[in-house]
XYZ file of N, CA, C and O in Angstrom:
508
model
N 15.340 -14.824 -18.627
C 14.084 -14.917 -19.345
C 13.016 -15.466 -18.410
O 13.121 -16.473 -17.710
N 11.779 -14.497 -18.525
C 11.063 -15.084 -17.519
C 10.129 -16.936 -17.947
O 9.740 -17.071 -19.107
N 9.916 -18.002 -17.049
C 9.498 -18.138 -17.215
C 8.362 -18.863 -16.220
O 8.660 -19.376 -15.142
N 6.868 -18.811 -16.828
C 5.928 -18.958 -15.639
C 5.575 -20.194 -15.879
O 5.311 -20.441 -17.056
N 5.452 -21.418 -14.788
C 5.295 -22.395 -14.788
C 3.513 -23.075 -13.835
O 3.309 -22.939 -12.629
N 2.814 -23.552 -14.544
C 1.411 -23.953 -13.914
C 1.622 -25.097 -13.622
O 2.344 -25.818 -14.312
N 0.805 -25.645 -12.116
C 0.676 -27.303 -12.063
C -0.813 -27.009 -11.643
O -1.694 -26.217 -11.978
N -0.626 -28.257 -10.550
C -2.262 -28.538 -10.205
C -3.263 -28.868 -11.106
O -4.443 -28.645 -10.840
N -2.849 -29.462 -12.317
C -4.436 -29.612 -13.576
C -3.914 -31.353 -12.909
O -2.960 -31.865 -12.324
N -5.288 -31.746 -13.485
C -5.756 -33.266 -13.330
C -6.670 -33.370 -13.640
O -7.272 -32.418 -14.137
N -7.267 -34.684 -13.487
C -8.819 -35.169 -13.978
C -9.401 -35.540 -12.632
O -8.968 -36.083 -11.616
N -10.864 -34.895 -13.134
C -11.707 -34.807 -11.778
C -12.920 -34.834 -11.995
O -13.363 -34.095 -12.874
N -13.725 -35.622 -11.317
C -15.380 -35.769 -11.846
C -15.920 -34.411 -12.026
O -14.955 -33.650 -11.960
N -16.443 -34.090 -12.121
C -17.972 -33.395 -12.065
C -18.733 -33.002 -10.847
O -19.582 -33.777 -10.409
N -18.464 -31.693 -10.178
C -18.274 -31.251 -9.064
C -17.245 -30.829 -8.364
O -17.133 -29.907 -7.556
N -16.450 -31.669 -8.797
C -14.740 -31.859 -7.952
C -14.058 -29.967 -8.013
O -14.356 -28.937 -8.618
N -13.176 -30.337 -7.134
C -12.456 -28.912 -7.206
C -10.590 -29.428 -7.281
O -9.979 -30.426 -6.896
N -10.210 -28.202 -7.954
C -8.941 -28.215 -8.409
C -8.282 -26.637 -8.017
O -8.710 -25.520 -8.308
N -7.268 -26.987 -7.365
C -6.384 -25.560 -7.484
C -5.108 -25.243 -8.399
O -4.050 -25.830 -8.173
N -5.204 -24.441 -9.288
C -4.143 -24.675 -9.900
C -2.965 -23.028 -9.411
O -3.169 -21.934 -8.885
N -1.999 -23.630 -9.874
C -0.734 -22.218 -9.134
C 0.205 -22.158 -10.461
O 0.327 -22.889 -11.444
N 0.836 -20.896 -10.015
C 1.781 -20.578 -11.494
C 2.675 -19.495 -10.728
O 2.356 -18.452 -10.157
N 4.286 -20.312 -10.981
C 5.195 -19.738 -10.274
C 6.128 -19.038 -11.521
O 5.832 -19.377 -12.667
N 6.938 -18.336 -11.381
C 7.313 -18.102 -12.007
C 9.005 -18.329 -11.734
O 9.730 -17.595 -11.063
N 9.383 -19.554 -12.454
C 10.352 -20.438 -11.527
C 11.735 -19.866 -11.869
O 12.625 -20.671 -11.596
N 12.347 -18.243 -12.597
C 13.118 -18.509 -12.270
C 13.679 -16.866 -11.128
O 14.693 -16.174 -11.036
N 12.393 -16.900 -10.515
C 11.902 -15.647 -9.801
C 12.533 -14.095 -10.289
O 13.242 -13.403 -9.558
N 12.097 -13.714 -11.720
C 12.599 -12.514 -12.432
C 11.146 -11.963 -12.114
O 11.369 -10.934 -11.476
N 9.895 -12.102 -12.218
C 8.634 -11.634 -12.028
C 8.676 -10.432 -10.685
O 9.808 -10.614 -10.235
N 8.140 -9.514 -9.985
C 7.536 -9.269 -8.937
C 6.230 -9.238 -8.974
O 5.749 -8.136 -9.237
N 5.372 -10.261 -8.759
C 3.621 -10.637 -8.644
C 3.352 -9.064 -8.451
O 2.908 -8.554 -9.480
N 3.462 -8.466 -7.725
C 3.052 -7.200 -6.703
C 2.627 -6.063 -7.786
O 1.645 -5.324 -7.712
N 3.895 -6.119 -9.102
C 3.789 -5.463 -9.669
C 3.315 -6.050 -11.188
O 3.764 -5.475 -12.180
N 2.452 -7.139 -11.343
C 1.928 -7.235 -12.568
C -0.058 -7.427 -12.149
O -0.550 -7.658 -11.045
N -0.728 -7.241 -13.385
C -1.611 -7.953 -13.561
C -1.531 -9.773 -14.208
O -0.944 -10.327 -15.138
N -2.126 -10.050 -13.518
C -1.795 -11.722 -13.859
C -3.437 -12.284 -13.854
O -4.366 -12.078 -13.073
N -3.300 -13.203 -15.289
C -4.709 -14.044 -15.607
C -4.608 -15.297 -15.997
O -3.488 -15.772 -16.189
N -5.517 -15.896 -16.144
C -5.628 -17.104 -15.717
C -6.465 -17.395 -18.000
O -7.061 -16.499 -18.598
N -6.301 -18.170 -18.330
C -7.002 -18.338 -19.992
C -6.895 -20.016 -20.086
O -6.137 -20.937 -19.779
N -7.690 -19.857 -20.480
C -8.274 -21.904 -21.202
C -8.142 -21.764 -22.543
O -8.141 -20.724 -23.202
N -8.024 -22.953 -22.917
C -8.500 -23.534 -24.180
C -8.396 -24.738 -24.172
O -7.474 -25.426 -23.735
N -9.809 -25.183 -24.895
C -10.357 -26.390 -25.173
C -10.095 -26.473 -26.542
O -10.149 -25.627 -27.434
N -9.709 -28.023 -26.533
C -9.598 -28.466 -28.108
C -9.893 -28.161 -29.477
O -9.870 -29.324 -29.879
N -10.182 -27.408 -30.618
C -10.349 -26.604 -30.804
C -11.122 -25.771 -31.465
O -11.759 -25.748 -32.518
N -10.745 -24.642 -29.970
C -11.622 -23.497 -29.742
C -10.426 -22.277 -29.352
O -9.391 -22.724 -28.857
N -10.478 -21.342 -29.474
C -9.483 -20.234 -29.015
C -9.543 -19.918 -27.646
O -10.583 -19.788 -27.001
N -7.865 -19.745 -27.027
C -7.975 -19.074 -25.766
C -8.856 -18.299 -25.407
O -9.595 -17.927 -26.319
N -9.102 -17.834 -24.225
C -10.336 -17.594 -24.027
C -9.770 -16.872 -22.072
O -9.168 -17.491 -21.195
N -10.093 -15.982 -22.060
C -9.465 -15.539 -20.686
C -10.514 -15.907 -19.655
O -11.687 -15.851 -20.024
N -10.226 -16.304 -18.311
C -11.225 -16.696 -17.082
C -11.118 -16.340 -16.245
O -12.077 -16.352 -15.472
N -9.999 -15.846 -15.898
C -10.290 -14.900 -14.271
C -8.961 -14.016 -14.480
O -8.082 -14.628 -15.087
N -8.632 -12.684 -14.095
C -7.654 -11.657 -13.573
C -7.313 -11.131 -12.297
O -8.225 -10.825 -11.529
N -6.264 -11.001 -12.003
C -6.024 -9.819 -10.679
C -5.479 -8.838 -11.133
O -4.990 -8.846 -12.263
N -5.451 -7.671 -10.250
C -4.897 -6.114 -10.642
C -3.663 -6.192 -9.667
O -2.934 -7.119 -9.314
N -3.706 -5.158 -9.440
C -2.296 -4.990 -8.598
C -2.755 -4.475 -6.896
O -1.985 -4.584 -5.942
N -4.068 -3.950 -6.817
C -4.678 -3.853 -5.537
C -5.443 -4.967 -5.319
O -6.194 -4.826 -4.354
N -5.514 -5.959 -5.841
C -6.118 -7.425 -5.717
C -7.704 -7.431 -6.109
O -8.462 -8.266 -5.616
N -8.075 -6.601 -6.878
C -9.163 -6.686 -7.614
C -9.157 -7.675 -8.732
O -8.201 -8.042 -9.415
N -10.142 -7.957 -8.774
C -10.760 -9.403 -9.402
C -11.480 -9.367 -11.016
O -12.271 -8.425 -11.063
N -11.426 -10.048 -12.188
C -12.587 -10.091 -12.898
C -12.737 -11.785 -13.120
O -12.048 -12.705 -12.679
N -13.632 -11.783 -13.773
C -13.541 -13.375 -14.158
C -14.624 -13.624 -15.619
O -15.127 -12.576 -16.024
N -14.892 -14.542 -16.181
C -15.778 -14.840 -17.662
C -17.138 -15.148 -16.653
O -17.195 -15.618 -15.517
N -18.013 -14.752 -17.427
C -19.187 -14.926 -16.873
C -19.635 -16.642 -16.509
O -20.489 -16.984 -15.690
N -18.839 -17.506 -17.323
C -18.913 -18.897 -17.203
C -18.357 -19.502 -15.705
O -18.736 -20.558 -15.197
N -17.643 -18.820 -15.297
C -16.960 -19.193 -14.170
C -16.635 -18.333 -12.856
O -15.714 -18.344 -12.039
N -18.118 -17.384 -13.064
C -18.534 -16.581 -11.442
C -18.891 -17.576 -10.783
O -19.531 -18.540 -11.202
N -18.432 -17.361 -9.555
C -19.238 -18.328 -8.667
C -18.672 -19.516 -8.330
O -19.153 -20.119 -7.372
N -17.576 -20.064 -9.029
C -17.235 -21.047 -9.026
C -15.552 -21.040 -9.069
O -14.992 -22.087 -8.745
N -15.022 -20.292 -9.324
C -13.626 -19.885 -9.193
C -13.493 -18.780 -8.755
O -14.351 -17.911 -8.602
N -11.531 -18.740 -8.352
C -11.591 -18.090 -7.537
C -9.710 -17.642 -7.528
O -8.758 -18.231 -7.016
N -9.772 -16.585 -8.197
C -8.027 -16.242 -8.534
C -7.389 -14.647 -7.077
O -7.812 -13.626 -6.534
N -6.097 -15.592 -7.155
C -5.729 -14.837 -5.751
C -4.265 -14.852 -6.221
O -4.052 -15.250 -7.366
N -3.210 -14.451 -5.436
C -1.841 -14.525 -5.592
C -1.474 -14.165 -4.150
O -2.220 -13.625 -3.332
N -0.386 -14.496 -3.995
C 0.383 -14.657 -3.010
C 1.833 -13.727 -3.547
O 2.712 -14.168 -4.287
N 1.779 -12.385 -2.959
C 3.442 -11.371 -3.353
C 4.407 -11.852 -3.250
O 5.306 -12.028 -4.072
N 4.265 -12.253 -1.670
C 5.651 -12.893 -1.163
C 6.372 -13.899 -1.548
O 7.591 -14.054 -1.474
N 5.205 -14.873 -2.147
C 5.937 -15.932 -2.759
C 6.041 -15.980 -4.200
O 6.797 -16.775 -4.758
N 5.279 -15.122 -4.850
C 5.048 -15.007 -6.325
C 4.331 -16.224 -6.826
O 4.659 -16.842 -7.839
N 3.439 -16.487 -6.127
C 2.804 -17.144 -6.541
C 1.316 -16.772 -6.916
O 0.548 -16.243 -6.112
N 0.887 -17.196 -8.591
C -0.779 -16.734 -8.677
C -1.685 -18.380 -8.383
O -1.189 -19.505 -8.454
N -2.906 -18.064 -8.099
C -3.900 -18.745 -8.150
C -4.635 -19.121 -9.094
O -4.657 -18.378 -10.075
N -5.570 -20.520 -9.132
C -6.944 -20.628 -9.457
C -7.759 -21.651 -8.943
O -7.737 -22.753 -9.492
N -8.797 -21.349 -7.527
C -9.293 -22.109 -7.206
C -10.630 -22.543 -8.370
O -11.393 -21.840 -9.033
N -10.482 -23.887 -8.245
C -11.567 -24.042 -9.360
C -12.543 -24.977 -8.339
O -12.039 -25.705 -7.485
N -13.904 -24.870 -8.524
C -14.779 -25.534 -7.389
C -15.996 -25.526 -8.798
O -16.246 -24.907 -9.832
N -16.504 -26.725 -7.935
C -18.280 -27.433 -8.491
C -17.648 -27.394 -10.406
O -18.443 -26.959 -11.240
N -16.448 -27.804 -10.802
C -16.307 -28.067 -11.576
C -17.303 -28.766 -12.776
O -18.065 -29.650 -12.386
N -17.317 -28.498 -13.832
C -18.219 -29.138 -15.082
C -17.163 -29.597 -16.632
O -16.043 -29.260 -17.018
N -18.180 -30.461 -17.138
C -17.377 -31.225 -17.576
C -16.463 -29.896 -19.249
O -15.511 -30.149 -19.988
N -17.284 -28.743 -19.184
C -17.234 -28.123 -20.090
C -15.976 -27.278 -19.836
O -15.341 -26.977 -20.847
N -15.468 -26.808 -18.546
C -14.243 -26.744 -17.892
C -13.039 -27.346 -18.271
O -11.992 -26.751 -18.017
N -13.011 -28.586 -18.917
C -12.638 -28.998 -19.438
C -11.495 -28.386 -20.535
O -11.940 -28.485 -21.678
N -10.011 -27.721 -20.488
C -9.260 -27.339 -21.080
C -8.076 -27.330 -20.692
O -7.942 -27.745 -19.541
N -7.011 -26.967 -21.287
C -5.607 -26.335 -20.759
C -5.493 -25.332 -20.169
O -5.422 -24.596 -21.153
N -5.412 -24.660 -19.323
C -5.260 -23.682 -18.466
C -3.623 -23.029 -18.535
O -2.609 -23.673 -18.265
N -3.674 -21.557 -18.978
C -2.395 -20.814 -19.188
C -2.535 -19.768 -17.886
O -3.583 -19.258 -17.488
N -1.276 -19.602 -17.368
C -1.052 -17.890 -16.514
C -0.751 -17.083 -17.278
O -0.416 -17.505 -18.385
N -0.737 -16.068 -17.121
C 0.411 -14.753 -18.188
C 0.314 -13.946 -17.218
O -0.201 -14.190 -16.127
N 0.961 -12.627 -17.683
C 1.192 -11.639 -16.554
C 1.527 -10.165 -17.555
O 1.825 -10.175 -18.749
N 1.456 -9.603 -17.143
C 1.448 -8.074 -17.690
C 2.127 -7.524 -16.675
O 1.828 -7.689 -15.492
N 3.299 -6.683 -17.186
C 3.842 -5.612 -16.661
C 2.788 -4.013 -16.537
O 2.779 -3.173 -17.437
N 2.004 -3.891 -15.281
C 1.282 -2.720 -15.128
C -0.242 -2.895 -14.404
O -0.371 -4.096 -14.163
N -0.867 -2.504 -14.176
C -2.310 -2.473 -14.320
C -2.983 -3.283 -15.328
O -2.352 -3.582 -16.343
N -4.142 -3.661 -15.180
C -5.204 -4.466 -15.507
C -6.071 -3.503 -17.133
O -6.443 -3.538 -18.306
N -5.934 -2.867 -16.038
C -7.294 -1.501 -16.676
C -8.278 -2.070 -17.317
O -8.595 -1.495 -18.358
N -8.803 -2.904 -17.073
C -9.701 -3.628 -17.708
C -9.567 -4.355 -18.540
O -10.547 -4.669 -19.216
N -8.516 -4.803 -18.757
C -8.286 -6.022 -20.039
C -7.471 -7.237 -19.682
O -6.766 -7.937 -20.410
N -7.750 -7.333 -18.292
C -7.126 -8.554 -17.410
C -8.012 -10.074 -18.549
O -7.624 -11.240 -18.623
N -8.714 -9.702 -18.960
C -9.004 -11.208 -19.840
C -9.097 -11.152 -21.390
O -9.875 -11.815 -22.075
N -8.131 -10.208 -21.857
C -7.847 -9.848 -23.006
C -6.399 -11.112 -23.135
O -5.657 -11.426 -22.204
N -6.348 -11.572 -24.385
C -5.502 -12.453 -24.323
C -4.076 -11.363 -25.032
O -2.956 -11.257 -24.531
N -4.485 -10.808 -26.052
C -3.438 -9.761 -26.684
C -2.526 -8.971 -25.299
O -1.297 -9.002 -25.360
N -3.061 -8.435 -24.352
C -2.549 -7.739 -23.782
C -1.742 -8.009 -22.497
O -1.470 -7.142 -21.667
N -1.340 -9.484 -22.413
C -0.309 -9.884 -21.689
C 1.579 -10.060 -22.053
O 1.877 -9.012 -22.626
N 1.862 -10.258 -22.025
C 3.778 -10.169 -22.012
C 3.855 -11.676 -21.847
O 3.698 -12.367 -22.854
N 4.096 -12.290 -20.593
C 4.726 -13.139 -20.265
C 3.123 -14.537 -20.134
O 1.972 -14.572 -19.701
N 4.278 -15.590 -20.950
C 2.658 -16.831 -20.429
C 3.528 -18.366 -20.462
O 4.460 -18.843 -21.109
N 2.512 -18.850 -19.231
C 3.197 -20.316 -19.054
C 3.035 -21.495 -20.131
O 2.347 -21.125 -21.082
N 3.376 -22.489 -20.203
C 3.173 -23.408 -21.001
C 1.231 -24.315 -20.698
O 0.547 -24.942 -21.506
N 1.006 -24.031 -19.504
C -0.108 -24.573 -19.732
C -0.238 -26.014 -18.941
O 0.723 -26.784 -18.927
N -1.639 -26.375 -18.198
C -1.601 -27.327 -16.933
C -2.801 -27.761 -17.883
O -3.604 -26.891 -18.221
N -2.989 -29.336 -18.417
C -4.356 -29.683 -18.350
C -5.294 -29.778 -17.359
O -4.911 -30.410 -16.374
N -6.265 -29.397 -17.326
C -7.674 -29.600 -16.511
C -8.613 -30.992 -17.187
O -9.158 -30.862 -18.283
N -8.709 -32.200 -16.458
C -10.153 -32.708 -17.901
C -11.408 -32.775 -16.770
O -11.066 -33.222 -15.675
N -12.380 -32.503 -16.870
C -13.311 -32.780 -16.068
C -14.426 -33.610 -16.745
O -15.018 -33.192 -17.740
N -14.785 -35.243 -15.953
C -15.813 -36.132 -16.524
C -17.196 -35.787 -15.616
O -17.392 -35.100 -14.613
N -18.155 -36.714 -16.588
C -19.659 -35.949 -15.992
C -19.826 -37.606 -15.458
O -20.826 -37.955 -14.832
């Protein structure tokens, strides 16, 4: 059973940057061959998707967090990304991976259309 595991959340002023990673620890995944995204949620408010990769390493992200993050993966190691930079305090959520068996096709920040998802890394960011 797959399952995908996030670290890297912490608390961090306002500005600060955070990287968070999501392995999939019991290596059944091949990264190479999924779309994999990155989704928040803040206290409550509904998941909410923030950045995607495809399978040729194309990118989307929420308009809240152009510019300022930054999702990548690593094949070899199966490992996904999320650089988070110039952080705000509104950033502020739990942060999930998931992954889809296939292509993106445009719904890399659709929350319905993933398969597999981690338990989730807090982020808190103070102002």
């Amino acid at each position: 059973q797959v399952q995908l595991v996030e670290s890297g959340g912490g608390s961090v002023q306002a500005g600060g940057s955070l990287r968070l990673s999501c392995v999939d620890s019991r290596y059944i995944l091949r990264y190479r061959s999924y779309c994999m995204g990155w989704f928040r949620q803040a206290p409550g408010k509904e998941r909410v998707g923030v950045a995607a990769i495809d399978l040729d390493g194309s990118t989307s992200y929420a308009d809240s967090v152009k510019g300022r993050f930054t999702i990548s993966k690593d094949d070899a190691k199966n490992t996904l990304y999320l650089q988070m930079n110039s952080l705000k305090p509104e950033d502020t959520a739990m942060y999930y991976c998931a992954a889809y068996l296939g292509r993106c096709g445009g719904l890399g920040l659709v929350q319905a259309f993933y398969h597999y998802w981690g338990q989730g890394t807090q982020v808190t960011v103070s102002s």
